[in-house]
Short mmCIF file of C-alpha atoms in Angstrom, two decimals:
data_model
loop_
_atom_site.label_atom_id
_atom_site.label_comp_id
_atom_site.label_asym_id
_atom_site.label_seq_id
_atom_site.Cartn_x
_atom_site.Cartn_y
_atom_site.Cartn_z
CA UNK M 1 3.39 315.97 -103.12
CA UNK M 2 1.77 314.63 -100.01
CA UNK M 3 4.72 313.41 -98.13
CA UNK M 4 6.00 312.71 -94.71
CA UNK M 5 9.11 311.28 -93.23
CA UNK M 6 7.05 308.37 -92.00
CA UNK M 7 6.30 307.49 -95.59
CA UNK M 8 10.04 307.58 -96.33
CA UNK M 9 10.55 305.28 -93.37
CA UNK M 10 7.92 302.92 -94.74
CA UNK M 11 9.47 302.87 -98.21
CA UNK M 12 12.82 301.84 -96.72
CA UNK M 13 11.20 299.25 -94.45
CA UNK M 14 9.43 297.66 -97.42
CA UNK M 15 12.67 297.94 -99.40
CA UNK M 16 14.58 295.97 -96.75
CA UNK M 17 11.82 293.34 -96.52
CA UNK M 18 11.84 292.90 -100.32
CA UNK M 19 15.64 292.61 -100.42
CA UNK M 20 15.35 289.81 -97.87
CA UNK M 21 12.86 287.98 -100.09
CA UNK M 22 15.29 288.41 -102.98
CA UNK M 23 18.05 287.04 -100.73
CA UNK M 24 15.90 283.96 -100.06
CA UNK M 25 15.56 283.36 -103.80
CA UNK M 26 19.28 283.83 -104.47
CA UNK M 27 20.13 281.67 -101.46
CA UNK M 28 17.87 278.93 -102.70
CA UNK M 29 19.44 279.08 -106.16
CA UNK M 30 22.95 278.88 -104.73
CA UNK M 31 22.00 276.03 -102.39
CA UNK M 32 20.79 274.09 -105.41
CA UNK M 33 23.89 274.57 -107.54
CA UNK M 34 24.30 270.81 -107.61
CA UNK M 35 20.71 269.61 -107.52
CA UNK M 36 19.81 267.38 -110.46
CA UNK M 37 17.34 269.04 -112.81
CA UNK M 38 17.03 272.17 -110.67
CA UNK M 39 15.75 275.33 -112.35
CA UNK M 40 16.85 278.73 -111.03
CA UNK M 41 14.16 281.22 -110.03
CA UNK M 42 14.05 284.96 -110.18
CA UNK M 43 11.96 287.33 -108.08
CA UNK M 44 10.46 290.13 -110.15
CA UNK M 45 10.19 293.40 -108.26
CA UNK M 46 8.51 296.44 -109.66
CA UNK M 47 8.25 300.08 -108.80
CA UNK M 48 5.25 300.68 -106.55
CA UNK M 49 3.44 303.76 -107.70
CA UNK M 50 -0.27 304.38 -107.25
CA UNK M 51 -2.10 307.69 -107.51
CA UNK M 52 1.20 309.53 -108.01
CA UNK M 53 2.48 308.33 -104.63
CA UNK M 54 5.87 306.73 -104.87
CA UNK M 55 6.16 303.84 -102.47
CA UNK M 56 9.32 301.92 -103.29
CA UNK M 57 8.98 298.45 -104.72
CA UNK M 58 6.62 295.52 -104.68
CA UNK M 59 7.12 291.84 -105.46
CA UNK M 60 5.15 290.93 -108.57
CA UNK M 61 5.97 287.26 -108.98
CA UNK M 62 8.77 284.79 -109.20
CA UNK M 63 9.55 283.10 -112.47
CA UNK M 64 11.66 280.05 -113.14
CA UNK M 65 14.35 279.92 -115.78
CA UNK M 66 13.66 277.14 -118.23
CA UNK M 67 17.17 277.21 -119.64
CA UNK M 68 18.62 273.77 -120.31
CA UNK M 69 21.05 272.58 -117.66
CA UNK M 70 24.22 270.97 -118.91
CA UNK M 71 24.01 267.20 -119.16
CA UNK M 72 26.67 265.04 -117.54
CA UNK M 73 27.29 261.33 -117.95
CA UNK M 74 26.55 258.87 -115.17
CA UNK M 75 27.02 255.17 -114.52
CA UNK M 76 23.37 254.46 -113.95
CA UNK M 77 21.10 253.35 -116.82
CA UNK M 78 18.14 254.78 -114.90
CA UNK M 79 19.56 258.29 -114.89
CA UNK M 80 17.45 259.93 -117.57
CA UNK M 81 18.02 263.48 -118.67
CA UNK M 82 15.74 265.49 -120.95
CA UNK M 83 17.47 267.47 -123.68
CA UNK M 84 15.04 270.09 -124.82
CA UNK M 85 11.59 270.97 -123.58
CA UNK M 86 9.44 268.84 -121.33
CA UNK M 87 9.06 267.46 -117.84
CA UNK M 88 8.69 263.99 -116.37
CA UNK M 89 5.35 263.44 -114.69
CA UNK M 90 5.49 262.18 -111.13
CA UNK M 91 2.73 261.15 -108.77
CA UNK M 92 2.65 263.21 -105.59
CA UNK M 93 1.50 261.68 -102.27
CA UNK M 94 -1.87 263.45 -102.52
CA UNK M 95 -2.53 261.90 -105.91
CA UNK M 96 -1.94 265.02 -108.03
CA UNK M 97 0.57 265.05 -110.83
CA UNK M 98 3.79 266.95 -110.40
CA UNK M 99 6.33 267.82 -113.06
CA UNK M 100 10.08 267.51 -112.67
CA UNK M 101 13.29 267.56 -114.68
CA UNK M 102 14.96 265.32 -112.09
CA UNK M 103 15.26 262.01 -113.92
CA UNK M 104 17.46 260.07 -111.51
CA UNK M 105 15.26 257.03 -111.09
CA UNK M 106 15.57 253.84 -109.06
CA UNK M 107 13.48 250.72 -108.94
CA UNK M 108 11.72 250.15 -105.64
CA UNK M 109 10.90 246.72 -104.18
CA UNK M 110 7.60 246.55 -106.07
CA UNK M 111 9.27 247.30 -109.37
CA UNK M 112 8.09 250.89 -109.66
CA UNK M 113 10.25 253.71 -110.93
CA UNK M 114 10.84 256.32 -108.24
CA UNK M 115 12.98 259.44 -108.49
CA UNK M 116 15.43 260.78 -105.91
CA UNK M 117 12.69 262.73 -104.12
CA UNK M 118 10.72 259.51 -103.68
CA UNK M 119 8.00 260.23 -106.23
CA UNK M 120 6.72 257.58 -108.63
CA UNK M 121 7.17 258.20 -112.31
CA UNK M 122 3.89 258.33 -114.22
CA UNK M 123 4.32 256.28 -117.36
CA UNK M 124 2.37 253.99 -119.59
CA UNK M 125 3.44 250.45 -118.79
CA UNK M 126 4.40 248.01 -116.12
CA UNK M 127 7.50 246.05 -115.30
CA UNK M 128 7.38 242.25 -115.35
CA UNK M 129 9.37 242.06 -112.11
CA UNK M 130 11.60 244.16 -109.94
CA UNK M 131 14.71 242.38 -111.05
CA UNK M 132 15.01 243.54 -114.61
CA UNK M 133 17.41 245.87 -116.23
CA UNK M 134 15.68 248.64 -118.06
CA UNK M 135 16.62 250.76 -120.99
CA UNK M 136 14.72 253.68 -122.39
CA UNK M 137 15.10 254.93 -125.93
CA UNK M 138 15.47 258.62 -126.68
CA UNK M 139 11.83 258.53 -127.86
CA UNK M 140 10.67 257.18 -124.51
CA UNK M 141 10.14 253.51 -125.34
CA UNK M 142 11.02 251.45 -122.28
CA UNK M 143 12.49 248.01 -122.81
CA UNK M 144 13.21 245.37 -120.18
CA UNK M 145 15.97 242.85 -120.59
CA UNK M 146 14.85 239.36 -119.67
CA UNK M 147 17.14 236.79 -118.09
CA UNK M 148 17.68 235.23 -121.49
CA UNK M 149 19.07 238.53 -122.68
CA UNK M 150 16.06 239.32 -124.82
CA UNK M 151 14.65 242.86 -124.93
CA UNK M 152 10.91 243.35 -124.77
CA UNK M 153 8.91 246.56 -124.93
CA UNK M 154 7.18 247.18 -121.63
CA UNK M 155 5.79 250.65 -122.08
CA UNK M 156 6.41 254.27 -122.96
CA UNK M 157 7.35 257.40 -121.05
CA UNK M 158 5.54 260.56 -122.07
CA UNK M 159 6.74 264.04 -121.31
CA UNK M 160 4.65 267.05 -120.37
CA UNK M 161 5.24 270.51 -121.75
CA UNK M 162 3.67 273.88 -121.07
CA UNK M 163 2.92 276.94 -123.15
CA UNK M 164 4.60 279.05 -120.48
CA UNK M 165 6.87 276.84 -118.38
CA UNK M 166 8.32 279.91 -116.61
CA UNK M 167 4.95 280.27 -114.90
CA UNK M 168 4.99 276.83 -113.26
CA UNK M 169 4.50 276.75 -109.52
CA UNK M 170 7.49 275.46 -107.55
CA UNK M 171 6.23 272.88 -105.10
CA UNK M 172 9.57 272.02 -103.47
CA UNK M 173 11.43 268.73 -103.79
CA UNK M 174 12.32 269.81 -107.31
CA UNK M 175 8.72 269.37 -108.41
CA UNK M 176 6.53 271.90 -110.20
CA UNK M 177 2.78 272.13 -110.41
CA UNK M 178 0.78 273.47 -113.30
CA UNK M 179 -0.74 276.90 -112.76
CA UNK M 180 -3.00 279.34 -114.52
CA UNK M 181 0.07 281.15 -115.81
CA UNK M 182 1.75 278.03 -117.16
CA UNK M 183 -1.29 276.66 -118.96
CA UNK M 184 -2.34 273.04 -119.00
CA UNK M 185 0.15 270.24 -119.48
CA UNK M 186 0.39 268.94 -123.04
CA UNK M 187 1.53 265.35 -123.19
CA UNK M 188 3.61 263.85 -125.93
CA UNK M 189 6.30 261.36 -126.72
CA UNK M 190 9.88 262.58 -126.48
CA UNK M 191 11.11 263.76 -129.83
CA UNK M 192 7.70 264.88 -131.06
CA UNK M 193 7.48 268.46 -132.22
CA UNK M 194 8.22 270.72 -129.28
CA UNK M 195 9.34 267.93 -126.99
CA UNK M 196 12.91 267.13 -126.00
CA UNK M 197 14.62 263.76 -126.10
CA UNK M 198 15.51 261.45 -123.24
CA UNK M 199 19.10 260.35 -122.84
CA UNK M 200 20.06 257.53 -120.52
CA UNK M 201 23.20 257.35 -118.40
CA UNK M 202 22.81 261.11 -118.15
CA UNK M 203 22.01 263.65 -115.51
CA UNK M 204 20.78 267.16 -116.22
CA UNK M 205 22.64 269.44 -113.87
CA UNK M 206 21.25 272.51 -112.19
CA UNK M 207 20.95 275.53 -114.51
CA UNK M 208 22.06 277.94 -111.78
CA UNK M 209 24.74 280.27 -113.10
CA UNK M 210 27.05 280.80 -110.15
CA UNK M 211 28.72 283.95 -111.46
CA UNK M 212 25.34 285.57 -112.05
CA UNK M 213 24.01 284.60 -108.62
CA UNK M 214 27.14 285.79 -106.83
CA UNK M 215 27.04 289.13 -108.64
CA UNK M 216 23.39 289.44 -107.72
CA UNK M 217 24.25 288.63 -104.10
CA UNK M 218 26.86 291.38 -104.02
CA UNK M 219 24.63 294.09 -105.50
CA UNK M 220 21.84 292.88 -103.22
CA UNK M 221 23.99 293.34 -100.16
CA UNK M 222 24.97 296.88 -101.16
CA UNK M 223 21.39 297.82 -101.96
CA UNK M 224 20.33 296.47 -98.58
CA UNK M 225 23.01 298.58 -96.88
CA UNK M 226 21.77 301.64 -98.68
CA UNK M 227 18.18 300.87 -97.64
CA UNK M 228 19.29 300.56 -94.00
CA UNK M 229 21.18 303.82 -94.31
CA UNK M 230 18.12 305.63 -95.71
CA UNK M 231 15.95 304.10 -92.97
CA UNK M 232 18.30 305.27 -90.22
CA UNK M 233 18.52 308.71 -91.74
CA UNK M 234 14.73 309.11 -91.94
CA UNK M 235 14.58 308.01 -88.32
CA UNK M 236 17.22 310.56 -87.30
CA UNK M 237 15.33 313.28 -89.16
CA UNK M 238 12.09 312.39 -87.37
CA UNK M 239 14.00 312.50 -84.10
CA UNK M 240 15.36 315.94 -84.93
CA UNK M 241 11.87 317.21 -85.70
CA UNK M 242 10.49 315.83 -82.44
CA UNK M 243 13.30 317.23 -80.32
CA UNK M 244 13.20 320.63 -81.94
CA UNK M 245 11.42 322.30 -79.02
CA UNK M 246 13.58 322.87 -76.02
CA UNK M 247 12.78 324.46 -72.67
CA UNK O 1 11.22 337.24 -87.00
CA UNK O 2 8.27 335.05 -87.90
CA UNK O 3 9.32 335.22 -91.55
CA UNK O 4 12.67 333.68 -90.65
CA UNK O 5 10.93 331.02 -88.58
CA UNK O 6 8.83 329.80 -91.50
CA UNK O 7 11.72 330.09 -93.92
CA UNK O 8 13.72 327.73 -91.72
CA UNK O 9 10.77 325.32 -91.47
CA UNK O 10 10.45 325.32 -95.26
CA UNK O 11 14.05 324.09 -95.37
CA UNK O 12 13.05 321.10 -93.26
CA UNK O 13 9.94 320.33 -95.31
CA UNK O 14 11.74 320.41 -98.66
CA UNK O 15 14.46 318.13 -97.35
CA UNK O 16 11.89 315.70 -95.94
CA UNK O 17 10.38 315.56 -99.46
CA UNK O 18 13.79 314.86 -100.96
CA UNK O 19 14.40 312.14 -98.39
CA UNK O 20 11.19 310.40 -99.44
CA UNK O 21 12.12 310.56 -103.09
CA UNK O 22 15.64 309.32 -102.40
CA UNK O 23 14.25 306.36 -100.44
CA UNK O 24 12.11 305.54 -103.47
CA UNK O 25 15.12 305.71 -105.82
CA UNK O 26 17.13 303.52 -103.43
CA UNK O 27 14.34 300.92 -103.31
CA UNK O 28 14.45 300.81 -107.11
CA UNK O 29 18.22 300.57 -107.52
CA UNK O 30 17.84 297.11 -109.05
CA UNK O 31 14.43 297.41 -110.69
CA UNK O 32 14.71 296.76 -114.44
CA UNK O 33 13.59 299.70 -116.56
CA UNK O 34 13.41 302.08 -113.60
CA UNK O 35 14.13 305.73 -114.36
CA UNK O 36 15.25 307.80 -111.40
CA UNK O 37 13.24 310.78 -110.28
CA UNK O 38 15.09 313.96 -109.51
CA UNK O 39 14.11 317.13 -107.69
CA UNK O 40 16.21 320.02 -106.59
CA UNK O 41 15.61 322.88 -104.22
CA UNK O 42 15.06 326.46 -105.24
CA UNK O 43 14.19 329.79 -103.65
CA UNK O 44 10.66 330.33 -102.54
CA UNK O 45 9.33 333.83 -103.19
CA UNK O 46 10.91 336.98 -101.87
CA UNK O 47 9.36 339.89 -100.13
CA UNK O 48 10.45 343.47 -99.63
CA UNK O 49 11.51 344.55 -96.18
CA UNK O 50 11.39 347.98 -94.69
CA UNK O 51 13.35 349.53 -91.85
CA UNK O 52 11.71 350.91 -88.73
CA UNK O 53 11.80 354.30 -90.37
CA UNK O 54 9.76 352.75 -93.18
CA UNK O 55 12.57 352.86 -95.68
CA UNK O 56 12.91 350.08 -98.20
CA UNK O 57 15.98 348.01 -97.38
CA UNK O 58 15.87 345.18 -99.87
CA UNK O 59 14.42 341.76 -100.62
CA UNK O 60 14.14 338.93 -98.14
CA UNK O 61 13.86 335.27 -99.18
CA UNK O 62 10.96 333.41 -97.62
CA UNK O 63 12.54 330.00 -97.71
CA UNK O 64 12.96 327.05 -100.03
CA UNK O 65 10.78 324.71 -102.04
CA UNK O 66 11.31 321.64 -104.17
CA UNK O 67 11.28 322.04 -107.92
CA UNK O 68 8.80 319.92 -109.90
CA UNK O 69 9.90 316.29 -110.24
CA UNK O 70 11.92 315.46 -113.30
CA UNK O 71 12.25 311.91 -114.61
CA UNK O 72 15.77 311.17 -115.79
CA UNK O 73 15.27 309.16 -118.99
CA UNK O 74 18.98 308.35 -119.30
CA UNK O 75 20.00 304.90 -120.52
CA UNK O 76 20.42 302.20 -117.87
CA UNK O 77 23.08 299.50 -118.09
CA UNK O 78 22.17 296.26 -119.89
CA UNK O 79 22.42 293.03 -117.95
CA UNK O 80 22.45 289.61 -119.57
CA UNK O 81 19.84 287.24 -118.15
CA UNK O 82 19.73 284.29 -120.54
CA UNK O 83 15.94 284.49 -120.66
CA UNK O 84 14.54 284.65 -124.20
CA UNK O 85 11.66 286.99 -123.34
CA UNK O 86 13.84 289.51 -121.50
CA UNK O 87 14.22 292.49 -123.81
CA UNK O 88 16.12 295.74 -123.42
CA UNK O 89 16.02 298.89 -125.51
CA UNK O 90 19.33 300.49 -126.24
CA UNK O 91 18.76 304.03 -127.36
CA UNK O 92 15.48 305.94 -127.44
CA UNK O 93 11.94 304.73 -127.41
CA UNK O 94 9.58 302.74 -125.25
CA UNK O 95 7.77 299.42 -125.47
CA UNK O 96 4.06 299.84 -126.15
CA UNK O 97 1.80 298.17 -123.60
CA UNK O 98 -1.96 297.72 -123.67
CA UNK O 99 -3.75 298.25 -120.37
CA UNK O 100 -7.46 298.56 -119.55
CA UNK O 101 -6.85 302.31 -119.11
CA UNK O 102 -5.30 302.75 -122.54
CA UNK O 103 -1.92 302.49 -124.13
CA UNK O 104 1.07 302.83 -121.84
CA UNK O 105 4.82 302.99 -122.40
CA UNK O 106 7.64 301.30 -120.51
CA UNK O 107 11.35 300.53 -120.60
CA UNK O 108 10.89 297.41 -118.47
CA UNK O 109 11.32 294.48 -120.87
CA UNK O 110 10.57 291.55 -118.57
CA UNK O 111 8.07 289.83 -120.80
CA UNK O 112 6.48 286.36 -120.82
CA UNK O 113 4.65 284.14 -123.27
CA UNK O 114 1.40 283.32 -121.52
CA UNK O 115 -0.51 280.05 -121.85
CA UNK O 116 -2.30 281.35 -124.97
CA UNK O 117 0.97 282.38 -126.60
CA UNK O 118 0.45 286.14 -126.11
CA UNK O 119 3.48 288.23 -125.25
CA UNK O 120 2.67 289.90 -121.92
CA UNK O 121 4.34 291.94 -119.19
CA UNK O 122 4.95 290.45 -115.74
CA UNK O 123 1.72 292.16 -114.69
CA UNK O 124 -0.21 290.46 -117.49
CA UNK O 125 -0.70 293.36 -119.92
CA UNK O 126 -0.25 292.68 -123.64
CA UNK O 127 2.84 293.94 -125.40
CA UNK O 128 1.90 295.63 -128.69
CA UNK O 129 3.41 295.30 -132.14
CA UNK O 130 4.11 298.12 -134.58
CA UNK O 131 0.47 298.15 -135.65
CA UNK O 132 -0.74 298.46 -132.06
CA UNK O 133 -1.97 294.85 -131.86
CA UNK O 134 -1.14 292.20 -129.24
CA UNK O 135 1.54 289.74 -130.33
CA UNK O 136 0.77 286.03 -130.49
CA UNK O 137 3.78 283.76 -130.53
CA UNK O 138 4.05 280.13 -131.54
CA UNK O 139 5.69 277.56 -129.25
CA UNK O 140 9.41 277.07 -129.21
CA UNK O 141 12.38 279.33 -129.66
CA UNK O 142 11.68 282.92 -130.62
CA UNK O 143 14.24 285.26 -132.06
CA UNK O 144 14.02 289.01 -131.85
CA UNK O 145 16.36 291.09 -133.96
CA UNK O 146 17.84 294.45 -132.91
CA UNK O 147 15.31 296.10 -135.21
CA UNK O 148 12.51 294.41 -133.24
CA UNK O 149 11.62 291.82 -135.87
CA UNK O 150 10.19 288.67 -134.26
CA UNK O 151 10.91 285.36 -135.97
CA UNK O 152 10.35 281.73 -135.10
CA UNK O 153 12.29 279.06 -136.98
CA UNK O 154 13.06 281.56 -139.73
CA UNK O 155 9.43 282.56 -140.13
CA UNK O 156 8.44 286.16 -139.59
CA UNK O 157 5.78 286.70 -136.93
CA UNK O 158 5.67 290.43 -136.44
CA UNK O 159 7.53 293.43 -135.28
CA UNK O 160 7.73 294.90 -131.80
CA UNK O 161 6.15 298.30 -131.44
CA UNK O 162 8.55 300.95 -130.22
CA UNK O 163 7.17 304.40 -129.43
CA UNK O 164 9.37 307.44 -129.81
CA UNK O 165 8.66 310.78 -128.20
CA UNK O 166 10.22 314.06 -129.23
CA UNK O 167 10.36 315.23 -125.61
CA UNK O 168 9.70 312.35 -123.20
CA UNK O 169 10.32 314.54 -120.15
CA UNK O 170 7.41 316.80 -121.13
CA UNK O 171 5.09 314.27 -122.75
CA UNK O 172 5.29 311.32 -120.37
CA UNK O 173 3.85 311.15 -116.90
CA UNK O 174 4.03 308.23 -114.49
CA UNK O 175 0.82 306.25 -114.60
CA UNK O 176 1.13 303.09 -112.59
CA UNK O 177 4.09 300.98 -111.59
CA UNK O 178 6.70 301.23 -114.30
CA UNK O 179 4.26 302.41 -116.98
CA UNK O 180 4.16 305.90 -118.39
CA UNK O 181 1.15 307.52 -120.02
CA UNK O 182 1.04 310.29 -122.56
CA UNK O 183 -1.61 312.78 -123.56
CA UNK O 184 -0.08 313.06 -126.99
CA UNK O 185 0.65 310.42 -129.62
CA UNK O 186 4.25 309.25 -129.99
CA UNK O 187 5.62 311.86 -132.36
CA UNK O 188 9.36 311.54 -132.21
CA UNK O 189 12.01 309.83 -134.18
CA UNK O 190 14.94 307.97 -132.81
CA UNK O 191 17.03 304.89 -132.88
CA UNK O 192 16.38 301.87 -130.75
CA UNK O 193 18.22 298.57 -130.72
CA UNK O 194 16.32 295.77 -129.07
CA UNK O 195 18.59 293.39 -127.18
CA UNK O 196 17.07 289.95 -126.58
CA UNK O 197 18.27 288.01 -123.49
CA UNK O 198 19.08 291.32 -121.79
CA UNK O 199 17.35 293.66 -119.36
CA UNK O 200 17.92 297.35 -118.97
CA UNK O 201 18.71 297.95 -115.32
CA UNK O 202 17.77 300.96 -113.24
CA UNK O 203 19.58 304.20 -114.10
CA UNK O 204 19.79 305.27 -110.46
CA UNK O 205 23.40 305.68 -109.43
CA UNK O 206 24.24 304.53 -105.87
CA UNK O 207 27.24 306.87 -105.51
CA UNK O 208 25.18 309.87 -106.52
CA UNK O 209 22.35 308.82 -104.23
CA UNK O 210 24.75 308.44 -101.32
CA UNK O 211 26.03 311.99 -101.85
CA UNK O 212 22.44 313.26 -102.04
CA UNK O 213 21.55 311.43 -98.84
CA UNK O 214 24.38 313.18 -96.98
CA UNK O 215 23.36 316.51 -98.40
CA UNK O 216 19.77 316.02 -97.28
CA UNK O 217 20.82 314.94 -93.78
CA UNK O 218 22.99 318.00 -93.25
CA UNK O 219 20.58 320.51 -94.81
CA UNK O 220 17.77 319.14 -92.69
CA UNK O 221 19.90 319.37 -89.58
CA UNK O 222 20.96 322.93 -90.38
CA UNK O 223 17.36 323.98 -91.04
CA UNK O 224 16.29 322.41 -87.76
CA UNK O 225 18.98 324.37 -85.90
CA UNK O 226 17.80 327.56 -87.59
CA UNK O 227 14.24 326.91 -86.41
CA UNK O 228 15.57 326.52 -82.88
CA UNK O 229 17.56 329.73 -83.18
CA UNK O 230 14.52 331.61 -84.40
CA UNK O 231 12.53 330.17 -81.53
CA UNK O 232 15.16 331.21 -79.00
CA UNK O 233 15.24 334.72 -80.38
CA UNK O 234 11.47 334.94 -80.28
CA UNK O 235 11.50 333.66 -76.70
CA UNK O 236 14.05 336.25 -75.67
CA UNK O 237 12.08 338.99 -77.39
CA UNK O 238 8.91 338.07 -75.58
CA UNK O 239 10.51 337.69 -72.18
CA UNK O 240 12.95 340.58 -72.14
CA UNK O 241 11.85 343.21 -74.62
CA UNK O 242 9.73 345.83 -73.00
CA UNK O 243 10.66 344.81 -69.47
CA UNK O 244 11.43 347.84 -67.37
CA UNK O 245 14.66 347.71 -65.40
#
């Protein structure tokens, strides 16, 4: 076993750094306890061991939890929640398509549907004017109510799903991007095989499980303390070795 | 004199080794599927000593050394995660993993369905079924029974491969990350219950580690003091022995 106290020191240093990354992830989950359509993430750490040298842990990846958030009722007909698999497609400022579960939409002055992060919904259709009331069916058919009280079809909303949604890339603002791990987006109407349904007057709440995150936070804190303790001890031992010679 | 000097130094070296291993166990306190590594300290060889009149007096220990590393394959606690591809083994056995270097074994059940539907580890290696083949899953909800049977909407897809070893401590060596390799084929029998939506956590025990840390700190300190004592004695011998008046 090729070993030195400096290696022990390095293991603990990396350990502390990794715990801080984990703390960031937990902190972000807890901060988004009440964010519409938010999906909790998890950092996956793994034992670092190469050529029989044990070196603590390494961060492999982070994965999002695709568990359904609970759906709560709202007053707004443009609050759309997805029950089941799938994401709304939104247009990002740079023109790429992002994917989100946040379906709290509003109509902007030009009659476009925009979600709470300010991104335009990508859908197949157009509104006759900005002053219409809209309803969407659970299968994604959007109808506008004219002033005469008549309902006309104005388009359809398609959802995007992924072979491995846990591998989506979190872009911030509650938006995900497709990645190599997630696979390409497959589009389909809500209710088709594999796709969830849209419900109006509904908001999908964050899927963060507070009890789980708090427990994780507590064990994390203790593990961090232990890492600090090991670090200090290795340091003391190095000091003892250096100061061994006297006079 | 010199014998005692090196014996004391060996006490420092062995404790430095233990410190490194403890740091590694501490870093992996929360790593799913991690199995703690244990070493202890034992006597280094002994040598006979003779008196000045060349009479045999007895045996003298030449210090300490660490025993070979032992992996503690004890069961870790199961933690619920709510993730359908998180699997834990309760009991004996290991998941079978295909890597470019050959088949490997692990207790870390953090799996994923990749974009082609293959069941893979977080590192991207295929998880194998009971026939040693990669597992391809359809879309949607997957159910995995305690016996390892994989079903989707009531339809059978395959069965998870679980490898049993008669003596894992002897047959398995650490290969890379959390994967173990074996020179011999899985030859054991055992019982394994697969728990879906759960992960097996590390089996390192913080209380035990804390006690070991204290032990290492004090043994190292004592050994260091002994080295200093030996050095002092040697210094005195050189400076005063043989000086006339």
